Amino acid sequence: MQLPDVVVDAQLFSQNGDSDPGRLSGILSAPMAEDAFSEISGWPEYAPSPIRELPSLAQAAGIGALLYKDESHRLGLGGAQALGGAYSVLRLSAEILARQIGSHPALSSIRNGAYVDALRRMTVAVASDDPFGLSVAWGAKSAGCQCRVFVPHSAPSTLVDRIAELDAEPIRIDGDEAAAKRACAVAAVSNDWHVVTDSPDDSAQPRFQDVLAGYSVIASEALDVAAGSRPTHVFLPARTGQIAIALAARYQHVLGNRGPRLVLVRSQNENRPGNGRGIPSVTQDILMQAAVASVTVDNRFAGPILATLHERPHGMDGDAFTGTLGALGSAASPALRDLLGITKDSCILTLGDLGVARIPNVSDKDLDRTKISVGKQT
């Protein structure tokens, strides 16, 4: 298969080809990530997301291996963002309780309902139109507290229904995601609610650090892969830059300078006016320290490339394919191969970061089809 020229723009952040992780340890420390993995891996609903090999695409790209970490079933919510919000809510609940009882209770005791009477008076709030809002709602239900999820006018009805199914109250705002965030902030101040966000103004905010710790579980799982299959490069959508920060930090904790090179991938229409999906400046700043480069891809090529696969995860479609498309496009470009150090032996990991919550008009029949077998592409 001949890969098309899908990369329309590229920006190199680090001239020497190596990421600069200097700020990462101050935002997400190794103990934070280890605590998150210890807690989350003990949840009854937890299962590590599968890593699928895509050998035909790897061969076409002229690399050793192309790995796709399928996040479409995470906690039954779908999407890599499913872990961060839930973990942050549980950590917040423990902090609130500590002020009342004088010590931090175990998160497992909170999940088991030991403090439900005290926590039912607490309300968390979030503005989101993606799986992060579902994650916050899931965490609130697990803790036994109240939850309000502010969604923009364009949010699909399927997402709103999923929020309600988690016993949270969806509040639709007449505006875009930025308007929903403003409305959430105002309501939280007026009602003494606790805002949980993955897009803060300050990277040192404890709630944001807890979100990153939850996201770092993805990298901890990937690190369990045999050393011979460890990625040399990781291509991630810039849209979910918080996940990229968490993964970069976790790889740095464990592998130091031997970790994979992180490349951010944007779709052409990602930051066009009106889509409400600009990357927060604090996140952008950190990403430029953690990543070696960013590439912009033409997503119109996603469909034809996906059509060549005999089998693919339900979530490997559209936006969820952005990172993989960036990897393929970079590997197909001699100039980018040289800049990014991609060779015939490279192992590239990509992330399916969005689940069914973002797919409009998903029917029960469609949801049934997401129960795929885990294994290699045939």
mmCIF file of C-alpha atoms in Angstrom:
data_model
loop_
_atom_site.group_PDB
_atom_site.id
_atom_site.type_symbol
_atom_site.label_atom_id
_atom_site.label_comp_id
_atom_site.label_asym_id
_atom_site.label_seq_id
_atom_site.Cartn_x
_atom_site.Cartn_y
_atom_site.Cartn_z
ATOM 1 C CA MET A 1 0.000 0.000 0.000
ATOM 2 C CA GLN A 2 1.298 3.454 -0.943
ATOM 3 C CA LEU A 3 0.695 5.967 1.847
ATOM 4 C CA PRO A 4 -0.586 9.393 0.744
ATOM 5 C CA ASP A 5 1.081 12.657 1.749
ATOM 6 C CA VAL A 6 -1.106 13.421 4.769
ATOM 7 C CA VAL A 7 1.147 15.840 6.699
ATOM 8 C CA VAL A 8 0.447 19.444 5.687
ATOM 9 C CA ASP A 9 2.657 21.172 8.261
ATOM 10 C CA ALA A 10 5.306 20.338 10.861
ATOM 11 C CA GLN A 11 7.021 22.210 13.683
ATOM 12 C CA LEU A 12 10.170 21.039 15.442
ATOM 13 C CA PHE A 13 10.301 22.024 19.134
ATOM 14 C CA SER A 14 13.696 20.571 20.078
ATOM 15 C CA GLN A 15 16.549 21.107 17.663
ATOM 16 C CA ASN A 16 18.563 18.195 19.027
ATOM 17 C CA GLY A 17 15.676 15.778 18.545
ATOM 18 C CA ASP A 18 15.278 15.018 22.265
ATOM 19 C CA SER A 19 12.443 16.203 24.494
ATOM 20 C CA ASP A 20 13.150 18.475 27.459
ATOM 21 C CA PRO A 21 11.328 17.033 30.495
ATOM 22 C CA GLY A 22 12.649 19.633 32.940
ATOM 23 C CA ARG A 23 9.243 20.921 34.057
ATOM 24 C CA LEU A 24 7.435 17.606 34.085
ATOM 25 C CA SER A 25 8.564 16.246 37.445
ATOM 26 C CA GLY A 26 7.297 19.370 39.180
ATOM 27 C CA ILE A 27 3.849 18.888 37.673
ATOM 28 C CA LEU A 28 3.553 15.110 37.977
ATOM 29 C CA SER A 29 6.001 13.303 40.248
ATOM 30 C CA ALA A 30 6.746 9.588 40.176
ATOM 31 C CA PRO A 31 5.032 8.988 43.566
ATOM 32 C CA MET A 32 1.870 10.717 42.288
ATOM 33 C CA ALA A 33 1.774 8.439 39.254
ATOM 34 C CA GLU A 34 2.535 5.337 41.313
ATOM 35 C CA ASP A 35 -0.216 6.156 43.816
ATOM 36 C CA ALA A 36 -2.686 6.639 40.970
ATOM 37 C CA PHE A 37 -1.821 3.295 39.390
ATOM 38 C CA SER A 38 -2.067 1.512 42.741
ATOM 39 C CA GLU A 39 -5.516 2.984 43.372
ATOM 40 C CA ILE A 40 -7.016 2.758 39.886
ATOM 41 C CA SER A 41 -5.771 -0.775 39.188
ATOM 42 C CA GLY A 42 -7.730 -1.869 42.262
ATOM 43 C CA TRP A 43 -11.078 -0.594 41.000
ATOM 44 C CA PRO A 44 -13.482 -3.474 40.245
ATOM 45 C CA GLU A 45 -14.273 -1.867 36.876
ATOM 46 C CA TYR A 46 -10.623 -1.486 35.909
ATOM 47 C CA ALA A 47 -8.946 -3.383 33.106
ATOM 48 C CA PRO A 48 -5.843 -2.332 31.169
ATOM 49 C CA SER A 49 -6.690 -1.166 27.672
ATOM 50 C CA PRO A 50 -5.415 -3.481 24.933
ATOM 51 C CA ILE A 51 -2.525 -2.670 22.624
ATOM 52 C CA ARG A 52 -3.204 -3.818 19.076
ATOM 53 C CA GLU A 53 -0.571 -4.385 16.435
ATOM 54 C CA LEU A 54 -1.183 -3.011 12.930
ATOM 55 C CA PRO A 55 1.397 -4.887 10.847
ATOM 56 C CA SER A 56 0.131 -3.974 7.375
ATOM 57 C CA LEU A 57 0.291 -0.253 8.161
ATOM 58 C CA ALA A 58 3.706 -0.674 9.787
ATOM 59 C CA GLN A 59 4.976 -2.371 6.650
ATOM 60 C CA ALA A 60 3.539 0.371 4.448
ATOM 61 C CA ALA A 61 5.191 3.006 6.657
ATOM 62 C CA GLY A 62 8.553 1.257 6.592
ATOM 63 C CA ILE A 63 8.844 0.847 10.365
ATOM 64 C CA GLY A 64 9.299 -2.092 12.691
ATOM 65 C CA ALA A 65 5.935 -1.908 14.466
ATOM 66 C CA LEU A 66 2.844 0.270 14.768
ATOM 67 C CA LEU A 67 0.926 -0.153 18.032
ATOM 68 C CA TYR A 68 -2.565 1.206 18.723
ATOM 69 C CA LYS A 69 -3.672 1.443 22.355
ATOM 70 C CA ASP A 70 -7.435 1.097 22.214
ATOM 71 C CA GLU A 71 -9.111 3.285 24.852
ATOM 72 C CA SER A 72 -12.661 2.905 23.529
ATOM 73 C CA HIS A 73 -13.910 0.780 26.450
ATOM 74 C CA ARG A 74 -12.202 2.425 29.424
ATOM 75 C CA LEU A 75 -14.431 2.033 32.552
ATOM 76 C CA GLY A 76 -17.372 1.496 30.233
ATOM 77 C CA LEU A 77 -17.171 5.212 29.383
ATOM 78 C CA GLY A 78 -14.881 5.158 26.363
ATOM 79 C CA GLY A 79 -11.869 7.361 25.786
ATOM 80 C CA ALA A 80 -8.491 7.847 27.408
ATOM 81 C CA GLN A 81 -9.912 10.716 29.471
ATOM 82 C CA ALA A 82 -12.052 8.286 31.472
ATOM 83 C CA LEU A 83 -9.433 7.847 34.210
ATOM 84 C CA GLY A 84 -8.365 11.386 35.093
ATOM 85 C CA GLY A 85 -11.613 12.986 36.192
ATOM 86 C CA ALA A 86 -12.762 10.024 38.270
ATOM 87 C CA TYR A 87 -9.479 9.778 40.147
ATOM 88 C CA SER A 88 -9.436 13.528 40.767
ATOM 89 C CA VAL A 89 -12.944 13.461 42.269
ATOM 90 C CA LEU A 90 -11.981 10.672 44.667
ATOM 91 C CA ARG A 91 -8.852 12.545 45.739
ATOM 92 C CA LEU A 92 -10.894 15.714 46.239
ATOM 93 C CA SER A 93 -13.421 13.777 48.330
ATOM 94 C CA ALA A 94 -10.624 12.523 50.578
ATOM 95 C CA GLU A 95 -9.362 16.077 51.077
ATOM 96 C CA ILE A 96 -12.826 17.356 52.012
ATOM 97 C CA LEU A 97 -13.276 14.503 54.475
ATOM 98 C CA ALA A 98 -9.842 15.099 55.997
ATOM 99 C CA ARG A 99 -10.946 18.583 57.018
ATOM 100 C CA GLN A 100 -13.863 17.019 58.868
ATOM 101 C CA ILE A 101 -12.276 13.956 60.479
ATOM 102 C CA GLY A 102 -8.660 15.056 60.807
ATOM 103 C CA SER A 103 -7.047 12.439 58.563
ATOM 104 C CA HIS A 104 -7.175 11.355 54.929
ATOM 105 C CA PRO A 105 -9.340 8.260 54.482
ATOM 106 C CA ALA A 106 -8.352 5.542 52.039
ATOM 107 C CA LEU A 107 -9.932 6.069 48.631
ATOM 108 C CA SER A 108 -11.159 2.476 48.750
ATOM 109 C CA SER A 109 -13.240 3.294 51.836
ATOM 110 C CA ILE A 110 -14.803 6.217 49.984
ATOM 111 C CA ARG A 111 -15.647 3.994 47.020
ATOM 112 C CA ASN A 112 -17.136 1.409 49.383
ATOM 113 C CA GLY A 113 -19.605 3.946 50.769
ATOM 114 C CA ALA A 114 -18.136 4.493 54.235
ATOM 115 C CA TYR A 115 -18.583 8.270 53.963
ATOM 116 C CA VAL A 116 -21.653 8.558 51.782
ATOM 117 C CA ASP A 117 -23.612 10.557 54.379
ATOM 118 C CA ALA A 118 -20.908 13.213 54.568
ATOM 119 C CA LEU A 119 -20.210 13.342 50.835
ATOM 120 C CA ARG A 120 -23.777 13.561 49.570
ATOM 121 C CA ARG A 121 -23.724 17.254 50.544
ATOM 122 C CA MET A 122 -20.700 17.898 48.318
ATOM 123 C CA THR A 123 -21.075 18.901 44.650
ATOM 124 C CA VAL A 124 -18.456 18.745 41.918
ATOM 125 C CA ALA A 125 -18.839 20.625 38.645
ATOM 126 C CA VAL A 126 -17.191 20.277 35.263
ATOM 127 C CA ALA A 127 -17.538 21.787 31.790
ATOM 128 C CA SER A 128 -16.944 19.228 29.061
ATOM 129 C CA ASP A 129 -18.334 17.732 25.869
ATOM 130 C CA ASP A 130 -16.095 14.665 25.860
ATOM 131 C CA PRO A 131 -15.312 11.625 28.041
ATOM 132 C CA PHE A 132 -13.681 13.810 30.697
ATOM 133 C CA GLY A 133 -17.111 14.996 31.828
ATOM 134 C CA LEU A 134 -18.300 11.407 31.973
ATOM 135 C CA SER A 135 -15.243 10.543 34.048
ATOM 136 C CA VAL A 136 -16.014 13.259 36.598
ATOM 137 C CA ALA A 137 -19.624 12.042 36.779
ATOM 138 C CA TRP A 138 -18.423 8.448 37.236
ATOM 139 C CA GLY A 139 -16.104 9.513 40.036
ATOM 140 C CA ALA A 140 -18.871 11.488 41.747
ATOM 141 C CA LYS A 141 -21.183 8.499 41.635
ATOM 142 C CA SER A 142 -18.440 6.279 43.065
ATOM 143 C CA ALA A 143 -17.828 8.738 45.903
ATOM 144 C CA GLY A 144 -21.503 9.407 46.557
ATOM 145 C CA CYS A 145 -21.416 13.154 45.895
ATOM 146 C CA GLN A 146 -23.471 15.355 43.569
ATOM 147 C CA CYS A 147 -22.290 16.327 40.090
ATOM 148 C CA ARG A 148 -23.193 19.011 37.536
ATOM 149 C CA VAL A 149 -21.828 18.720 33.994
ATOM 150 C CA PHE A 150 -22.012 21.847 31.819
ATOM 151 C CA VAL A 151 -22.059 20.988 28.119
ATOM 152 C CA PRO A 152 -22.041 23.277 25.062
ATOM 153 C CA HIS A 153 -25.043 23.550 22.791
ATOM 154 C CA SER A 154 -23.397 21.289 20.191
ATOM 155 C CA ALA A 155 -22.926 18.345 22.575
ATOM 156 C CA PRO A 156 -24.576 15.183 21.168
ATOM 157 C CA SER A 157 -27.693 13.935 22.901
ATOM 158 C CA THR A 158 -25.993 10.577 23.452
ATOM 159 C CA LEU A 159 -23.418 12.262 25.690
ATOM 160 C CA VAL A 160 -26.100 14.110 27.656
ATOM 161 C CA ASP A 161 -27.980 10.839 28.156
ATOM 162 C CA ARG A 162 -24.816 9.089 29.369
ATOM 163 C CA ILE A 163 -24.215 11.868 31.903
ATOM 164 C CA ALA A 164 -27.731 11.449 33.288
ATOM 165 C CA GLU A 165 -27.289 7.671 33.470
ATOM 166 C CA LEU A 166 -24.396 8.306 35.871
ATOM 167 C CA ASP A 167 -26.768 10.218 38.190
ATOM 168 C CA ALA A 168 -25.188 13.568 37.287
ATOM 169 C CA GLU A 169 -27.133 16.607 36.097
ATOM 170 C CA PRO A 170 -26.276 17.740 32.559
ATOM 171 C CA ILE A 171 -26.667 21.492 32.009
ATOM 172 C CA ARG A 172 -26.695 22.514 28.345
ATOM 173 C CA ILE A 173 -25.336 26.011 27.674
ATOM 174 C CA ASP A 174 -26.293 28.165 24.683
ATOM 175 C CA GLY A 175 -22.751 28.534 23.416
ATOM 176 C CA ASP A 176 -19.498 26.688 22.762
ATOM 177 C CA GLU A 177 -17.163 24.869 25.139
ATOM 178 C CA ALA A 178 -15.610 28.136 26.318
ATOM 179 C CA ALA A 179 -19.069 29.445 27.241
ATOM 180 C CA ALA A 180 -19.776 26.236 29.148
ATOM 181 C CA LYS A 181 -16.545 26.665 31.127
ATOM 182 C CA ARG A 182 -17.469 30.241 32.033
ATOM 183 C CA ALA A 183 -20.959 29.222 33.126
ATOM 184 C CA CYS A 184 -19.533 26.381 35.198
ATOM 185 C CA ALA A 185 -17.069 28.684 36.958
ATOM 186 C CA VAL A 186 -19.752 31.264 37.807
ATOM 187 C CA ALA A 187 -22.186 28.641 39.107
ATOM 188 C CA ALA A 188 -19.476 26.985 41.189
ATOM 189 C CA VAL A 189 -18.621 30.234 42.973
ATOM 190 C CA SER A 190 -22.291 31.016 43.608
ATOM 191 C CA ASN A 191 -23.109 27.552 44.956
ATOM 192 C CA ASP A 192 -19.844 26.577 46.666
ATOM 193 C CA TRP A 193 -19.252 23.733 44.223
ATOM 194 C CA HIS A 194 -15.845 22.200 43.512
ATOM 195 C CA VAL A 195 -14.669 22.523 39.899
ATOM 196 C CA VAL A 196 -12.706 19.634 38.409
ATOM 197 C CA THR A 197 -10.885 20.520 35.202
ATOM 198 C CA ASP A 198 -8.159 19.230 32.926
ATOM 199 C CA SER A 199 -7.662 22.726 31.438
ATOM 200 C CA PRO A 200 -6.474 24.927 34.329
ATOM 201 C CA ASP A 201 -4.884 28.367 34.344
ATOM 202 C CA ASP A 202 -2.142 27.039 36.631
ATOM 203 C CA SER A 203 -0.445 23.682 36.074
ATOM 204 C CA ALA A 204 0.274 23.400 39.816
ATOM 205 C CA GLN A 205 -3.408 23.164 40.755
ATOM 206 C CA PRO A 206 -3.866 19.965 42.818
ATOM 207 C CA ARG A 207 -6.965 18.878 40.901
ATOM 208 C CA PHE A 208 -5.079 19.144 37.605
ATOM 209 C CA GLN A 209 -2.173 17.153 39.021
ATOM 210 C CA ASP A 210 -4.589 14.434 40.116
ATOM 211 C CA VAL A 211 -6.102 14.368 36.628
ATOM 212 C CA LEU A 212 -2.630 13.937 35.124
ATOM 213 C CA ALA A 213 -1.858 11.179 37.622
ATOM 214 C CA GLY A 214 -4.966 9.336 36.463
ATOM 215 C CA TYR A 215 -3.969 9.731 32.829
ATOM 216 C CA SER A 216 -0.462 8.442 33.583
ATOM 217 C CA VAL A 217 -1.934 4.972 34.149
ATOM 218 C CA ILE A 218 -2.044 4.664 30.350
ATOM 219 C CA ALA A 219 1.756 4.917 30.203
ATOM 220 C CA SER A 220 2.197 2.640 33.215
ATOM 221 C CA GLU A 221 0.228 -0.025 31.338
ATOM 222 C CA ALA A 222 2.266 0.467 28.176
ATOM 223 C CA LEU A 223 5.481 0.123 30.175
ATOM 224 C CA ASP A 224 4.430 -3.410 31.078
ATOM 225 C CA VAL A 225 4.959 -4.374 27.437
ATOM 226 C CA ALA A 226 8.126 -6.404 26.861
ATOM 227 C CA ALA A 227 11.195 -4.192 26.498
ATOM 228 C CA GLY A 228 11.701 -5.308 22.902
ATOM 229 C CA SER A 229 8.317 -3.843 21.983
ATOM 230 C CA ARG A 230 8.693 -0.572 23.867
ATOM 231 C CA PRO A 231 7.962 2.371 21.610
ATOM 232 C CA THR A 232 10.677 4.591 20.227
ATOM 233 C CA HIS A 233 8.055 7.215 19.356
ATOM 234 C CA VAL A 234 4.607 8.117 20.677
ATOM 235 C CA PHE A 235 2.196 10.075 18.447
ATOM 236 C CA LEU A 236 -0.691 11.670 20.349
ATOM 237 C CA PRO A 237 -3.470 14.106 19.415
ATOM 238 C CA ALA A 238 -2.552 17.619 20.567
ATOM 239 C CA ARG A 239 -6.247 18.146 21.307
ATOM 240 C CA THR A 240 -5.837 15.960 24.406
ATOM 241 C CA GLY A 241 -2.560 17.556 25.376
ATOM 242 C CA GLN A 242 -3.081 16.812 29.052
ATOM 243 C CA ILE A 243 -2.778 13.104 28.287
ATOM 244 C CA ALA A 244 0.395 13.778 26.329
ATOM 245 C CA ILE A 245 1.893 15.591 29.339
ATOM 246 C CA ALA A 246 1.021 12.702 31.652
ATOM 247 C CA LEU A 247 2.502 10.094 29.327
ATOM 248 C CA ALA A 248 5.671 12.108 28.764
ATOM 249 C CA ALA A 249 6.145 12.514 32.516
ATOM 250 C CA ARG A 250 5.583 8.832 33.264
ATOM 251 C CA TYR A 251 7.999 7.657 30.584
ATOM 252 C CA GLN A 252 10.554 10.116 31.967
ATOM 253 C CA HIS A 253 10.075 8.735 35.506
ATOM 254 C CA VAL A 254 10.823 5.179 34.427
ATOM 255 C CA LEU A 255 13.085 5.428 31.392
ATOM 256 C CA GLY A 256 14.758 8.821 31.753
ATOM 257 C CA ASN A 257 16.479 9.850 28.533
ATOM 258 C CA ARG A 258 15.782 6.395 27.064
ATOM 259 C CA GLY A 259 12.088 7.149 26.765
ATOM 260 C CA PRO A 260 10.223 7.507 23.468
ATOM 261 C CA ARG A 261 10.083 10.721 21.486
ATOM 262 C CA LEU A 262 6.714 12.404 21.819
ATOM 263 C CA VAL A 263 5.108 13.936 18.724
ATOM 264 C CA LEU A 264 1.854 15.918 18.830
ATOM 265 C CA VAL A 265 -0.650 15.592 16.007
ATOM 266 C CA ARG A 266 -3.251 18.163 14.994
ATOM 267 C CA SER A 267 -5.957 17.856 12.377
ATOM 268 C CA GLN A 268 -6.277 20.749 9.929
ATOM 269 C CA ASN A 269 -9.603 21.989 11.296
ATOM 270 C CA GLU A 270 -8.703 21.605 14.973
ATOM 271 C CA ASN A 271 -8.248 25.253 15.880
ATOM 272 C CA ARG A 272 -10.445 26.930 13.304
ATOM 273 C CA PRO A 273 -12.730 29.668 14.660
ATOM 274 C CA GLY A 274 -15.980 28.325 16.049
ATOM 275 C CA ASN A 275 -14.938 24.834 16.995
ATOM 276 C CA GLY A 276 -14.242 25.804 20.620
ATOM 277 C CA ARG A 277 -11.227 23.516 20.866
ATOM 278 C CA GLY A 278 -8.177 25.722 21.333
ATOM 279 C CA ILE A 279 -5.424 24.230 23.484
ATOM 280 C CA PRO A 280 -5.086 26.022 26.868
ATOM 281 C CA SER A 281 -1.963 28.199 26.953
ATOM 282 C CA VAL A 282 -0.585 26.545 30.094
ATOM 283 C CA THR A 283 -0.936 23.135 28.440
ATOM 284 C CA GLN A 284 0.606 24.376 25.197
ATOM 285 C CA ASP A 285 3.621 25.753 27.053
ATOM 286 C CA ILE A 286 4.290 22.475 28.873
ATOM 287 C CA LEU A 287 3.776 20.431 25.722
ATOM 288 C CA MET A 288 6.431 22.393 23.869
ATOM 289 C CA GLN A 289 8.867 21.384 26.628
ATOM 290 C CA ALA A 290 7.839 17.722 26.640
ATOM 291 C CA ALA A 291 7.421 17.012 22.922
ATOM 292 C CA VAL A 292 9.989 17.036 20.138
ATOM 293 C CA ALA A 293 7.615 18.201 17.410
ATOM 294 C CA SER A 294 4.069 18.649 16.195
ATOM 295 C CA VAL A 295 2.590 17.732 12.831
ATOM 296 C CA THR A 296 -0.670 18.789 11.217
ATOM 297 C CA VAL A 297 -2.530 16.224 9.120
ATOM 298 C CA ASP A 298 -5.288 16.240 6.536
ATOM 299 C CA ASN A 299 -7.949 14.017 8.115
ATOM 300 C CA ARG A 300 -9.627 13.431 4.755
ATOM 301 C CA PHE A 301 -7.158 10.595 4.247
ATOM 302 C CA ALA A 302 -8.285 8.768 7.397
ATOM 303 C CA GLY A 303 -11.220 6.981 5.743
ATOM 304 C CA PRO A 304 -9.303 5.512 2.790
ATOM 305 C CA ILE A 305 -6.486 4.278 5.039
ATOM 306 C CA LEU A 306 -8.887 2.769 7.578
ATOM 307 C CA ALA A 307 -10.683 1.003 4.745
ATOM 308 C CA THR A 308 -7.545 -1.039 4.079
ATOM 309 C CA LEU A 309 -7.729 -2.701 7.515
ATOM 310 C CA HIS A 310 -9.466 -6.051 7.752
ATOM 311 C CA GLU A 311 -10.462 -5.436 11.373
ATOM 312 C CA ARG A 312 -10.265 -2.402 13.619
ATOM 313 C CA PRO A 313 -11.616 -1.277 17.011
ATOM 314 C CA HIS A 314 -14.945 0.534 16.981
ATOM 315 C CA GLY A 315 -13.247 3.642 18.399
ATOM 316 C CA MET A 316 -10.587 3.673 15.663
ATOM 317 C CA ASP A 317 -12.424 6.139 13.486
ATOM 318 C CA GLY A 318 -12.371 9.841 12.698
ATOM 319 C CA ASP A 319 -10.817 11.881 15.500
ATOM 320 C CA ALA A 320 -9.534 8.770 17.286
ATOM 321 C CA PHE A 321 -7.331 8.023 14.252
ATOM 322 C CA THR A 322 -5.568 11.415 14.296
ATOM 323 C CA GLY A 323 -2.476 10.218 16.158
ATOM 324 C CA THR A 324 -2.087 7.165 13.941
ATOM 325 C CA LEU A 325 -2.519 9.285 10.820
ATOM 326 C CA GLY A 326 0.243 11.583 12.032
ATOM 327 C CA ALA A 327 2.546 8.626 12.607
ATOM 328 C CA LEU A 328 1.918 7.225 9.144
ATOM 329 C CA GLY A 329 2.346 10.598 7.468
ATOM 330 C CA SER A 330 5.590 11.303 9.301
ATOM 331 C CA ALA A 331 7.000 7.883 8.470
ATOM 332 C CA ALA A 332 6.092 8.392 4.808
ATOM 333 C CA SER A 333 8.021 11.683 4.623
ATOM 334 C CA PRO A 334 11.799 11.299 4.147
ATOM 335 C CA ALA A 335 12.392 14.721 5.699
ATOM 336 C CA LEU A 336 10.314 13.974 8.804
ATOM 337 C CA ARG A 337 11.809 10.497 9.172
ATOM 338 C CA ASP A 338 15.214 12.131 9.367
ATOM 339 C CA LEU A 339 14.137 14.919 11.756
ATOM 340 C CA LEU A 340 12.270 12.575 14.117
ATOM 341 C CA GLY A 341 14.724 9.693 13.963
ATOM 342 C CA ILE A 342 12.237 7.228 12.455
ATOM 343 C CA THR A 343 13.908 4.124 11.011
ATOM 344 C CA LYS A 344 12.957 0.699 9.719
ATOM 345 C CA ASP A 345 13.306 -0.591 13.287
ATOM 346 C CA SER A 346 11.176 2.080 14.969
ATOM 347 C CA CYS A 347 8.230 1.066 17.145
ATOM 348 C CA ILE A 348 5.514 3.742 17.148
ATOM 349 C CA LEU A 349 2.706 3.843 19.713
ATOM 350 C CA THR A 350 -0.514 5.748 19.011
ATOM 351 C CA LEU A 351 -3.559 6.265 21.182
ATOM 352 C CA GLY A 352 -7.246 5.856 20.397
ATOM 353 C CA ASP A 353 -8.235 8.716 22.668
ATOM 354 C CA LEU A 354 -11.968 9.051 22.016
ATOM 355 C CA GLY A 355 -14.787 6.621 22.721
ATOM 356 C CA VAL A 356 -18.447 6.269 21.846
ATOM 357 C CA ALA A 357 -19.440 9.238 24.011
ATOM 358 C CA ARG A 358 -18.342 11.631 21.261
ATOM 359 C CA ILE A 359 -20.093 9.799 18.418
ATOM 360 C CA PRO A 360 -23.487 11.389 17.722
ATOM 361 C CA ASN A 361 -26.614 9.260 17.400
ATOM 362 C CA VAL A 362 -25.063 6.025 18.632
ATOM 363 C CA SER A 363 -27.735 3.343 18.888
ATOM 364 C CA ASP A 364 -27.819 0.345 21.211
ATOM 365 C CA LYS A 365 -27.015 -1.823 18.209
ATOM 366 C CA ASP A 366 -23.908 0.273 17.533
ATOM 367 C CA LEU A 367 -22.841 -0.067 21.154
ATOM 368 C CA ASP A 368 -23.157 -3.844 20.940
ATOM 369 C CA ARG A 369 -20.684 -3.841 18.074
ATOM 370 C CA THR A 370 -18.003 -2.251 20.256
ATOM 371 C CA LYS A 371 -17.447 -5.577 22.026
ATOM 372 C CA ILE A 372 -14.522 -6.628 19.883
ATOM 373 C CA SER A 373 -11.947 -9.311 20.366
ATOM 374 C CA VAL A 374 -8.477 -8.212 21.398
ATOM 375 C CA GLY A 375 -5.632 -9.376 19.236
ATOM 376 C CA LYS A 376 -3.495 -8.714 16.255
ATOM 377 C CA GLN A 377 -4.852 -7.331 13.023
ATOM 378 C CA THR A 378 -5.406 -10.026 10.452
#
